[in-house]
Amino acid sequence: MTALRPISLFNTLTRRVEPVTPLVPGELKVYNCGPTTYDYAHVGNLRTFLFQDLVRRVFETAGYRVVFCLNLTDVDDKIIRDSQKALPGEVDNEARLQAMRAHTDIYERAFLEDLDALRIARPTLMPRATDHIADMIQLVQALEARGLAYERDGSVYYRVSALPQYGCLSQIDRDGIQLGTSVDADLYDRDAVSDFVLWKGAKPGEPYWESPWGRGRPGWHIECSAMGLNLLGERLDLHTGGVDLVFPHHENEIAQSEGAIGHQWVSHWAHGEFLMVEGRKMSKSLGNFFTLRDLAARGVDPMTFRFAILGNHYRKQYNFSFEGVRAAEATLDRLRTFRSRMEEPPGPRREGAADPAIDPGSRVARARDEFWTALADDLNTPEALAAILTLVTDINAQDDHRPLPREERDAVVAFLDEANRIFATWPREEREALDAGIEALIEARKTAKAARNWKEADRLRDELKAMGILLEDRKDGTVRWKRIG
Ligand SMILES: [Zn+2]
């Protein structure tokens, strides 16, 4: 096996750019904080998910096997508030839980649609918090047993003063937190303001789960610790999220997980920066709060949005503007046009074109080298992209003067496609065109079957199988398909 290319990322824990070194060489276990499914994701959230997708794609394309866990937070105060509104006063807990699930299902589906539209690869594991309540209860019990948690009136709190390393990630000083205001300080009675809630006792009319402390629900922070520990084990290679989660969420995740297991949990923490809109912080009152659907309504293609985001470094604030998106679209078009040109047979020599005298083979090798050097150094996508764009200029000039023969064109396309495993924005309709072709063959098979032409129907099934498509004829007459291998 050839040695894997080391990839370095800024580690929030050490404040340095360091190689990410998986515990098992070549196998990266990464936990990503996912969305709370109570609303449509806005472009700021989407930037975080695009950052997480970038991390995954860079490691995968570099040859690592990545276990990518992204959770769905499907229980919290807002979800409860919104999902219970329409219920009559006297309903049982089962109905309350069902109403909550029905509510989050809507936004879970919308979230998956967003992922697909943005070509964010589906996570290897996508746990819902409400499917792991027992794990959360166990984790809170483990913290209680170690003297790190205490109960007050049916709620359980983390005793922050009992954990020496509290503050290691955010480098916040504990005295500072004492002064800080906490959102639910007045609602819950606890020993110190900095103590945070692990389990919330249910109030009348709220959905609940039974627990050793009575009826209640998990706090937000405990969800990620419990799902991370249970699904990925006691040692995580990498944990990611938006920079807004460093404190308190990730600090509290560390406190919970390390408090329970007694050793370091995550070796590398990576955080993606904020997104501003037209120079201002996004907010509903300013009317600059966009979802992917809002962008589509204003003519922004999701692929262009993806490309615009990836064209900026993940650790720099990105100022979203419609003008910026148009510039990104022009660059993307240039790349697509170039790729098409390289796919086509060599054209005629352009009269008067100067000879840049480059050797396309070594020029591509150099671009590939620059591309990977940039990505391996803290995912420097702007530089990686610059390596591609200067290649485009050079090869276009060479192709004008001396049309590249087929094998040289193929080498250029191969590099573009390798880079596209990470950028996933060109060619434009690769997947859609493929899917449309599959649907057409499935339709043809349906027609053949209706005409009782079994031989043709079988032939079409085999043709699809050869394309890696497996059909499933369902009882209701519809046909489902999936990719195999
Ligand atoms: Zn989390």
Short mmCIF file of C-alpha atoms and ligand atoms in Angstrom, two decimals:
data_model
loop_
_atom_site.label_atom_id
_atom_site.label_comp_id
_atom_site.label_asym_id
_atom_site.label_seq_id
_atom_site.Cartn_x
_atom_site.Cartn_y
_atom_site.Cartn_z
CA MET A 1 0.00 0.00 0.00
CA THR A 2 1.32 3.43 -0.86
CA ALA A 3 1.62 5.91 1.97
CA LEU A 4 -1.40 8.15 2.32
CA ARG A 5 -0.95 11.83 1.76
CA PRO A 6 -1.03 13.62 5.13
CA ILE A 7 -3.78 16.22 5.35
CA SER A 8 -3.39 19.05 7.84
CA LEU A 9 -6.19 21.04 9.42
CA PHE A 10 -6.28 23.86 11.91
CA ASN A 11 -6.89 22.23 15.28
CA THR A 12 -8.99 24.47 17.53
CA LEU A 13 -7.69 22.53 20.53
CA THR A 14 -4.03 23.44 19.92
CA ARG A 15 -4.57 26.57 17.78
CA ARG A 16 -2.20 25.15 15.15
CA VAL A 17 -2.43 23.64 11.68
CA GLU A 18 -1.58 19.98 12.30
CA PRO A 19 -1.78 16.73 10.34
CA VAL A 20 -4.94 14.77 11.07
CA THR A 21 -3.65 11.39 12.20
CA PRO A 22 -6.33 8.72 12.45
CA LEU A 23 -5.91 6.18 15.25
CA VAL A 24 -6.28 3.41 12.68
CA PRO A 25 -4.06 4.46 9.75
CA GLY A 26 -6.12 5.29 6.70
CA GLU A 27 -9.47 5.18 8.52
CA LEU A 28 -10.89 8.49 9.62
CA LYS A 29 -13.69 8.63 12.15
CA VAL A 30 -15.38 11.99 12.10
CA TYR A 31 -18.35 13.35 14.00
CA ASN A 32 -20.15 16.41 12.67
CA CYS A 33 -22.77 18.39 14.50
CA GLY A 34 -25.84 18.27 12.31
CA PRO A 35 -28.95 20.43 12.03
CA THR A 36 -31.80 20.91 14.44
CA THR A 37 -34.74 19.82 12.34
CA TYR A 38 -37.23 22.53 13.21
CA ASP A 39 -36.80 24.84 10.23
CA TYR A 40 -35.28 25.03 6.75
CA ALA A 41 -31.50 25.35 6.79
CA HIS A 42 -30.28 28.84 5.91
CA VAL A 43 -27.21 29.60 3.81
CA GLY A 44 -25.11 30.01 6.97
CA ASN A 45 -25.96 26.48 8.11
CA LEU A 46 -25.39 25.21 4.59
CA ARG A 47 -21.92 26.67 4.55
CA THR A 48 -21.09 24.53 7.60
CA PHE A 49 -22.42 21.39 5.91
CA LEU A 50 -20.44 22.23 2.77
CA PHE A 51 -17.32 22.58 4.92
CA GLN A 52 -17.94 19.17 6.48
CA ASP A 53 -18.50 17.68 3.02
CA LEU A 54 -15.23 19.24 1.85
CA VAL A 55 -13.36 17.60 4.74
CA ARG A 56 -14.86 14.26 3.86
CA ARG A 57 -14.23 14.52 0.13
CA VAL A 58 -10.61 15.61 0.55
CA PHE A 59 -9.82 12.65 2.81
CA GLU A 60 -11.74 10.19 0.63
CA THR A 61 -10.14 11.41 -2.57
CA ALA A 62 -6.74 11.22 -0.85
CA GLY A 63 -7.49 7.51 -0.25
CA TYR A 64 -8.75 7.41 3.33
CA ARG A 65 -11.78 5.44 4.38
CA VAL A 66 -14.05 7.89 6.15
CA VAL A 67 -16.78 7.06 8.63
CA PHE A 68 -18.82 10.24 8.53
CA CYS A 69 -21.39 10.65 11.27
CA LEU A 70 -23.75 13.61 11.16
CA ASN A 71 -26.51 13.79 13.74
CA LEU A 72 -30.00 15.19 13.54
CA THR A 73 -31.19 17.07 16.62
CA ASP A 74 -34.88 16.24 16.57
CA VAL A 75 -35.82 17.24 20.10
CA ASP A 76 -35.36 20.66 21.66
CA ASP A 77 -37.41 23.46 23.19
CA LYS A 78 -38.35 25.08 19.88
CA ILE A 79 -39.37 21.77 18.32
CA ILE A 80 -41.54 21.06 21.33
CA ARG A 81 -43.08 24.53 21.23
CA ASP A 82 -43.88 24.40 17.51
CA SER A 83 -44.98 20.77 17.30
CA GLN A 84 -47.37 20.86 20.26
CA LYS A 85 -49.23 24.03 19.29
CA ALA A 86 -51.90 22.35 17.20
CA LEU A 87 -52.61 19.55 19.69
CA PRO A 88 -55.73 19.64 21.86
CA GLY A 89 -55.04 20.02 25.61
CA GLU A 90 -55.74 16.47 26.69
CA VAL A 91 -53.64 14.10 24.65
CA ASP A 92 -51.36 11.32 25.84
CA ASN A 93 -47.58 11.33 25.65
CA GLU A 94 -47.53 8.98 22.66
CA ALA A 95 -49.52 11.52 20.64
CA ARG A 96 -47.17 14.29 21.78
CA LEU A 97 -44.09 12.34 20.72
CA GLN A 98 -45.74 11.53 17.40
CA ALA A 99 -46.56 15.18 16.78
CA MET A 100 -42.93 16.04 17.46
CA ARG A 101 -41.73 13.37 15.02
CA ALA A 102 -44.19 14.49 12.34
CA HIS A 103 -42.88 18.03 12.71
CA THR A 104 -39.19 17.10 12.49
CA ASP A 105 -39.84 14.67 9.60
CA ILE A 106 -40.78 17.64 7.40
CA TYR A 107 -37.49 19.43 8.04
CA GLU A 108 -35.46 16.25 7.94
CA ARG A 109 -36.75 15.64 4.41
CA ALA A 110 -36.04 19.26 3.47
CA PHE A 111 -32.52 18.89 4.86
CA LEU A 112 -31.89 15.76 2.77
CA GLU A 113 -33.16 17.57 -0.31
CA ASP A 114 -30.71 20.38 0.42
CA LEU A 115 -27.86 17.89 0.79
CA ASP A 116 -28.72 16.30 -2.56
CA ALA A 117 -29.16 19.64 -4.33
CA LEU A 118 -25.75 20.75 -3.08
CA ARG A 119 -24.14 17.37 -3.82
CA ILE A 120 -23.20 16.94 -0.20
CA ALA A 121 -22.55 13.22 0.09
CA ARG A 122 -25.04 11.47 2.36
CA PRO A 123 -23.49 10.68 5.76
CA THR A 124 -22.32 7.14 6.56
CA LEU A 125 -24.28 7.44 9.79
CA MET A 126 -27.11 9.89 10.40
CA PRO A 127 -28.52 9.23 13.87
CA ARG A 128 -31.58 11.00 15.20
CA ALA A 129 -31.27 12.12 18.81
CA THR A 130 -34.64 10.62 19.76
CA ASP A 131 -33.43 7.16 18.71
CA HIS A 132 -30.64 7.35 21.32
CA ILE A 133 -32.44 8.47 24.47
CA ALA A 134 -31.36 5.34 26.40
CA ASP A 135 -27.68 6.04 25.53
CA MET A 136 -28.09 9.60 26.79
CA ILE A 137 -29.63 8.46 30.07
CA GLN A 138 -26.76 6.00 30.56
CA LEU A 139 -24.20 8.71 29.92
CA VAL A 140 -25.83 11.04 32.45
CA GLN A 141 -25.84 8.18 34.99
CA ALA A 142 -22.13 7.60 34.36
CA LEU A 143 -21.47 11.29 35.05
CA GLU A 144 -23.55 11.11 38.22
CA ALA A 145 -21.56 8.08 39.38
CA ARG A 146 -18.34 10.05 38.92
CA GLY A 147 -19.60 13.01 40.90
CA LEU A 148 -19.82 15.23 37.82
CA ALA A 149 -23.59 15.58 37.71
CA TYR A 150 -26.36 16.32 40.20
CA GLU A 151 -30.12 16.37 40.15
CA ARG A 152 -32.38 19.28 41.09
CA ASP A 153 -36.16 19.04 40.82
CA GLY A 154 -36.15 16.38 38.12
CA SER A 155 -33.43 18.02 36.00
CA VAL A 156 -29.77 16.98 35.99
CA TYR A 157 -26.83 19.38 35.70
CA TYR A 158 -23.14 19.09 34.97
CA ARG A 159 -20.90 20.32 37.78
CA VAL A 160 -18.41 22.31 35.71
CA SER A 161 -16.13 23.10 38.69
CA ALA A 162 -15.44 19.37 39.11
CA LEU A 163 -13.69 18.98 35.72
CA PRO A 164 -10.20 20.52 35.60
CA GLN A 165 -9.94 20.60 31.79
CA TYR A 166 -13.19 22.54 31.33
CA GLY A 167 -12.41 25.42 28.96
CA CYS A 168 -9.58 23.64 27.10
CA LEU A 169 -11.19 24.06 23.68
CA SER A 170 -12.62 27.55 23.88
CA GLN A 171 -9.84 28.77 26.19
CA ILE A 172 -12.51 30.53 28.15
CA ASP A 173 -11.73 31.15 31.77
CA ARG A 174 -14.16 29.76 34.23
CA ASP A 175 -14.50 32.96 36.21
CA GLY A 176 -15.56 34.60 32.97
CA ILE A 177 -18.38 32.14 32.48
CA GLN A 178 -19.70 32.79 35.99
CA LEU A 179 -20.35 36.37 34.94
CA GLY A 180 -21.91 35.42 31.64
CA THR A 181 -25.63 35.18 31.35
CA SER A 182 -27.13 31.86 30.53
CA VAL A 183 -30.29 31.46 28.53
CA ASP A 184 -32.13 29.31 31.00
CA ALA A 185 -30.54 30.58 34.21
CA ASP A 186 -33.84 31.83 35.51
CA LEU A 187 -35.82 28.78 34.50
CA TYR A 188 -33.74 26.15 36.22
CA ASP A 189 -32.30 26.11 39.68
CA ARG A 190 -28.74 24.88 39.88
CA ASP A 191 -25.63 25.23 42.03
CA ALA A 192 -23.58 27.50 39.72
CA VAL A 193 -24.53 29.60 36.71
CA SER A 194 -21.86 27.88 34.60
CA ASP A 195 -23.37 24.43 35.27
CA PHE A 196 -25.29 23.26 32.24
CA VAL A 197 -28.28 21.02 31.91
CA LEU A 198 -27.90 17.35 30.91
CA TRP A 199 -31.46 16.24 31.41
CA LYS A 200 -34.51 18.49 31.57
CA GLY A 201 -37.49 17.59 33.68
CA ALA A 202 -40.72 17.76 31.65
CA LYS A 203 -43.25 20.48 32.31
CA PRO A 204 -46.97 19.73 32.02
CA GLY A 205 -48.07 19.36 28.41
CA GLU A 206 -44.59 18.49 27.11
CA PRO A 207 -43.63 15.19 25.50
CA TYR A 208 -41.28 13.16 27.68
CA TRP A 209 -39.27 9.99 28.18
CA GLU A 210 -39.11 8.08 31.46
CA SER A 211 -35.78 8.32 33.28
CA PRO A 212 -34.23 7.64 36.72
CA TRP A 213 -34.96 11.33 37.48
CA GLY A 214 -38.57 11.18 36.37
CA ARG A 215 -40.12 12.27 33.09
CA GLY A 216 -38.00 14.49 30.90
CA ARG A 217 -35.86 14.92 27.82
CA PRO A 218 -32.15 15.24 27.05
CA GLY A 219 -30.33 18.57 26.91
CA TRP A 220 -28.81 19.44 23.55
CA HIS A 221 -25.14 18.94 24.45
CA ILE A 222 -25.57 15.41 25.82
CA GLU A 223 -27.05 14.26 22.51
CA CYS A 224 -23.81 14.62 20.55
CA SER A 225 -21.65 13.05 23.27
CA ALA A 226 -23.95 10.04 23.56
CA MET A 227 -24.33 9.46 19.81
CA GLY A 228 -20.63 10.06 19.15
CA LEU A 229 -19.49 7.66 21.89
CA ASN A 230 -22.01 4.99 21.02
CA LEU A 231 -21.61 5.02 17.26
CA LEU A 232 -17.91 5.83 16.84
CA GLY A 233 -16.34 4.66 20.10
CA GLU A 234 -14.24 6.33 22.78
CA ARG A 235 -11.63 7.83 20.47
CA LEU A 236 -12.57 10.17 17.67
CA ASP A 237 -10.08 11.36 15.07
CA LEU A 238 -11.92 14.51 14.13
CA HIS A 239 -14.94 16.51 15.24
CA THR A 240 -16.29 19.38 13.15
CA GLY A 241 -18.92 22.09 13.35
CA GLY A 242 -19.53 25.77 12.86
CA VAL A 243 -17.33 28.18 14.79
CA ASP A 244 -20.39 29.29 16.76
CA LEU A 245 -20.47 25.86 18.42
CA VAL A 246 -17.02 26.07 20.05
CA PHE A 247 -18.57 27.49 23.19
CA PRO A 248 -20.56 26.26 24.92
CA HIS A 249 -21.65 23.28 22.82
CA HIS A 250 -18.30 21.66 22.02
CA GLU A 251 -16.77 22.59 25.35
CA ASN A 252 -19.71 20.84 27.00
CA GLU A 253 -19.42 17.83 24.70
CA ILE A 254 -15.80 17.43 25.85
CA ALA A 255 -16.81 17.80 29.49
CA GLN A 256 -19.50 15.13 29.15
CA SER A 257 -17.54 12.61 27.10
CA GLU A 258 -14.19 12.94 28.85
CA GLY A 259 -15.88 13.15 32.23
CA ALA A 260 -17.48 9.77 31.56
CA ILE A 261 -14.62 7.91 29.82
CA GLY A 262 -11.75 9.43 31.80
CA HIS A 263 -9.44 10.16 28.86
CA GLN A 264 -9.18 12.35 25.78
CA TRP A 265 -12.10 11.85 23.40
CA VAL A 266 -11.33 13.85 20.24
CA SER A 267 -7.81 14.53 18.99
CA HIS A 268 -8.66 17.12 16.33
CA TRP A 269 -11.37 19.79 16.31
CA ALA A 270 -12.08 21.76 13.13
CA HIS A 271 -14.49 24.68 12.83
CA GLY A 272 -15.91 26.45 9.80
CA GLU A 273 -16.34 30.23 9.86
CA PHE A 274 -19.50 32.29 9.63
CA LEU A 275 -21.28 33.52 6.58
CA MET A 276 -22.36 37.16 6.28
CA VAL A 277 -24.91 38.39 3.76
CA GLU A 278 -24.04 41.57 1.85
CA GLY A 279 -21.70 42.57 4.68
CA ARG A 280 -24.20 42.06 7.48
CA LYS A 281 -24.99 39.35 9.93
CA MET A 282 -27.89 37.27 8.72
CA SER A 283 -31.14 37.88 10.51
CA LYS A 284 -34.82 37.48 9.81
CA SER A 285 -35.51 41.14 10.66
CA LEU A 286 -32.98 42.40 8.09
CA GLY A 287 -34.64 40.30 5.40
CA ASN A 288 -31.30 38.75 4.42
CA PHE A 289 -32.08 35.32 5.76
CA PHE A 290 -31.91 32.95 2.79
CA THR A 291 -32.62 29.27 2.43
CA LEU A 292 -31.60 27.28 -0.63
CA ARG A 293 -35.19 27.64 -1.86
CA ASP A 294 -34.96 31.43 -1.56
CA LEU A 295 -31.77 31.40 -3.61
CA ALA A 296 -33.38 29.24 -6.29
CA ALA A 297 -36.27 31.72 -6.46
CA ARG A 298 -33.69 34.42 -7.15
CA GLY A 299 -32.09 32.40 -9.92
CA VAL A 300 -29.09 31.02 -8.01
CA ASP A 301 -28.28 27.46 -9.00
CA PRO A 302 -27.29 25.28 -5.98
CA MET A 303 -24.13 24.23 -7.84
CA THR A 304 -23.11 27.86 -8.22
CA PHE A 305 -23.70 28.41 -4.51
CA ARG A 306 -21.60 25.34 -3.72
CA PHE A 307 -18.82 26.58 -5.98
CA ALA A 308 -18.94 30.10 -4.51
CA ILE A 309 -18.62 28.72 -0.97
CA LEU A 310 -15.80 26.32 -1.86
CA GLY A 311 -13.92 29.10 -3.61
CA ASN A 312 -13.34 30.68 -0.20
CA HIS A 313 -11.24 29.37 2.63
CA TYR A 314 -13.38 27.67 5.27
CA ARG A 315 -11.66 29.60 8.08
CA LYS A 316 -12.39 33.00 6.57
CA GLN A 317 -15.70 34.75 6.97
CA TYR A 318 -17.54 34.54 3.70
CA ASN A 319 -19.50 37.55 2.59
CA PHE A 320 -22.34 36.22 0.50
CA SER A 321 -23.59 38.59 -2.21
CA PHE A 322 -25.50 38.08 -5.43
CA GLU A 323 -22.69 39.84 -7.25
CA GLY A 324 -20.18 37.38 -5.77
CA VAL A 325 -22.36 34.48 -6.87
CA ARG A 326 -22.45 35.80 -10.44
CA ALA A 327 -18.65 36.01 -10.47
CA ALA A 328 -18.46 32.41 -9.23
CA GLU A 329 -20.87 31.36 -11.98
CA ALA A 330 -18.63 32.92 -14.65
CA THR A 331 -15.61 31.00 -13.32
CA LEU A 332 -17.57 27.79 -13.18
CA ASP A 333 -18.72 28.29 -16.77
CA ARG A 334 -15.14 28.78 -17.81
CA LEU A 335 -14.18 25.45 -16.23
CA ARG A 336 -17.11 23.65 -17.81
CA THR A 337 -16.37 25.08 -21.24
CA PHE A 338 -12.75 24.06 -20.89
CA ARG A 339 -13.64 20.52 -19.90
CA SER A 340 -15.98 20.21 -22.91
CA ARG A 341 -13.21 21.48 -25.16
CA MET A 342 -10.84 18.82 -23.84
CA GLU A 343 -13.48 16.13 -24.34
CA GLU A 344 -13.96 17.09 -27.96
CA PRO A 345 -11.57 15.87 -30.65
CA PRO A 346 -8.63 18.17 -31.42
CA GLY A 347 -9.83 21.16 -33.42
CA PRO A 348 -7.99 23.10 -36.13
CA ARG A 349 -4.96 25.20 -35.23
CA ARG A 350 -5.91 28.84 -34.60
CA GLU A 351 -4.24 31.17 -37.06
CA GLY A 352 -1.66 33.39 -35.45
CA ALA A 353 -1.84 31.76 -32.00
CA ALA A 354 1.47 32.15 -30.21
CA ASP A 355 3.38 29.08 -29.06
CA PRO A 356 3.42 28.97 -25.25
CA ALA A 357 5.76 25.96 -25.63
CA ILE A 358 4.49 23.93 -22.72
CA ASP A 359 4.45 20.19 -22.36
CA PRO A 360 0.83 19.38 -21.45
CA GLY A 361 1.73 16.18 -19.61
CA SER A 362 4.15 17.80 -17.19
CA ARG A 363 1.95 20.91 -16.96
CA VAL A 364 -0.96 18.77 -15.72
CA ALA A 365 1.35 17.01 -13.26
CA ARG A 366 2.43 20.37 -11.88
CA ALA A 367 -1.18 21.57 -11.51
CA ARG A 368 -2.10 18.34 -9.74
CA ASP A 369 0.80 18.77 -7.37
CA GLU A 370 -0.15 22.38 -6.58
CA PHE A 371 -3.78 21.35 -6.15
CA TRP A 372 -2.98 18.70 -3.55
CA THR A 373 -0.36 20.77 -1.76
CA ALA A 374 -2.97 23.51 -1.28
CA LEU A 375 -5.67 21.14 -0.02
CA ALA A 376 -3.31 19.25 2.28
CA ASP A 377 -2.44 22.56 3.93
CA ASP A 378 -5.63 23.31 5.86
CA LEU A 379 -7.95 22.78 2.87
CA ASN A 380 -6.83 25.82 0.96
CA THR A 381 -9.51 25.65 -1.71
CA PRO A 382 -8.84 29.13 -3.20
CA GLU A 383 -5.27 28.08 -4.02
CA ALA A 384 -6.35 24.66 -5.23
CA LEU A 385 -8.79 26.36 -7.57
CA ALA A 386 -6.14 28.83 -8.73
CA ALA A 387 -3.94 25.87 -9.70
CA ILE A 388 -6.74 24.61 -11.96
CA LEU A 389 -7.52 28.01 -13.47
CA THR A 390 -3.93 28.76 -14.46
CA LEU A 391 -3.80 25.32 -16.03
CA VAL A 392 -6.90 26.24 -18.04
CA THR A 393 -5.18 29.39 -19.35
CA ASP A 394 -1.99 27.54 -20.28
CA ILE A 395 -3.64 24.54 -21.93
CA ASN A 396 -6.10 26.71 -23.88
CA ALA A 397 -3.15 28.67 -25.28
CA GLN A 398 -1.30 25.48 -26.20
CA ASP A 399 -4.41 23.97 -27.75
CA ASP A 400 -4.85 27.13 -29.85
CA HIS A 401 -1.36 26.83 -31.20
CA ARG A 402 -1.05 23.06 -31.45
CA PRO A 403 -4.27 21.13 -30.83
CA LEU A 404 -3.58 18.54 -28.13
CA PRO A 405 -3.82 14.93 -29.27
CA ARG A 406 -6.39 12.63 -27.67
CA GLU A 407 -4.19 11.17 -24.93
CA GLU A 408 -3.09 14.61 -23.74
CA ARG A 409 -6.71 15.80 -23.70
CA ASP A 410 -7.62 12.69 -21.69
CA ALA A 411 -4.91 13.45 -19.11
CA VAL A 412 -6.35 16.94 -18.64
CA VAL A 413 -9.91 15.59 -18.27
CA ALA A 414 -8.71 12.94 -15.81
CA PHE A 415 -7.20 15.63 -13.58
CA LEU A 416 -10.31 17.80 -13.82
CA ASP A 417 -12.44 14.83 -12.82
CA GLU A 418 -10.17 13.99 -9.91
CA ALA A 419 -10.50 17.59 -8.69
CA ASN A 420 -14.24 17.36 -9.23
CA ARG A 421 -14.46 14.51 -6.74
CA ILE A 422 -13.84 17.30 -4.22
CA PHE A 423 -15.46 20.34 -5.84
CA ALA A 424 -18.34 18.30 -7.29
CA THR A 425 -19.58 21.13 -9.50
CA TRP A 426 -18.45 20.25 -13.00
CA PRO A 427 -19.62 18.87 -15.31
CA ARG A 428 -23.01 20.39 -14.61
CA GLU A 429 -25.54 17.67 -15.15
CA GLU A 430 -23.40 14.55 -14.86
CA ARG A 431 -25.57 12.82 -12.29
CA GLU A 432 -28.88 14.20 -13.52
CA ALA A 433 -28.14 13.18 -17.09
CA LEU A 434 -27.22 9.71 -15.91
CA ASP A 435 -30.38 9.41 -13.84
CA ALA A 436 -32.52 10.60 -16.75
CA GLY A 437 -30.97 7.87 -18.93
CA ILE A 438 -31.77 5.25 -16.31
CA GLU A 439 -35.36 6.44 -15.98
CA ALA A 440 -35.73 6.24 -19.77
CA LEU A 441 -34.59 2.60 -19.80
CA ILE A 442 -36.95 1.77 -16.93
CA GLU A 443 -39.82 3.34 -18.90
CA ALA A 444 -38.88 1.32 -21.99
CA ARG A 445 -38.91 -1.85 -19.89
CA LYS A 446 -42.37 -0.96 -18.52
CA THR A 447 -43.65 -0.51 -22.07
CA ALA A 448 -42.11 -3.85 -23.09
CA LYS A 449 -43.77 -5.60 -20.15
CA ALA A 450 -47.13 -4.03 -20.91
CA ALA A 451 -46.80 -5.39 -24.44
CA ARG A 452 -45.85 -8.81 -22.93
CA ASN A 453 -42.51 -8.60 -24.68
CA TRP A 454 -40.69 -10.47 -21.88
CA LYS A 455 -37.53 -10.95 -23.89
CA GLU A 456 -37.08 -7.21 -24.40
CA ALA A 457 -38.00 -6.50 -20.76
CA ASP A 458 -35.30 -8.94 -19.60
CA ARG A 459 -32.77 -7.47 -21.99
CA LEU A 460 -33.41 -3.99 -20.60
CA ARG A 461 -33.10 -5.29 -17.03
CA ASP A 462 -29.71 -6.81 -17.94
CA GLU A 463 -28.62 -3.62 -19.62
CA LEU A 464 -29.42 -1.67 -16.46
CA LYS A 465 -27.64 -4.29 -14.36
CA ALA A 466 -24.54 -3.83 -16.48
CA MET A 467 -24.74 -0.13 -15.63
CA GLY A 468 -24.76 -1.03 -11.94
CA ILE A 469 -28.49 -0.47 -11.49
CA LEU A 470 -30.61 -2.94 -9.59
CA LEU A 471 -34.39 -2.88 -10.12
CA GLU A 472 -37.03 -3.74 -7.62
CA ASP A 473 -40.54 -4.40 -8.95
CA ARG A 474 -42.99 -3.43 -6.23
CA LYS A 475 -46.42 -4.86 -5.62
CA ASP A 476 -48.15 -1.61 -6.56
CA GLY A 477 -46.64 -1.79 -10.06
CA THR A 478 -44.01 0.89 -9.49
CA VAL A 479 -40.32 0.21 -9.99
CA ARG A 480 -37.60 1.32 -7.60
CA TRP A 481 -33.93 1.33 -8.50
CA LYS A 482 -30.63 1.59 -6.69
CA ARG A 483 -26.96 1.60 -7.53
CA ILE A 484 -24.99 -1.52 -6.68
CA GLY A 485 -21.27 -1.86 -6.00
ZN ZN B 1 -22.94 18.63 18.58
#
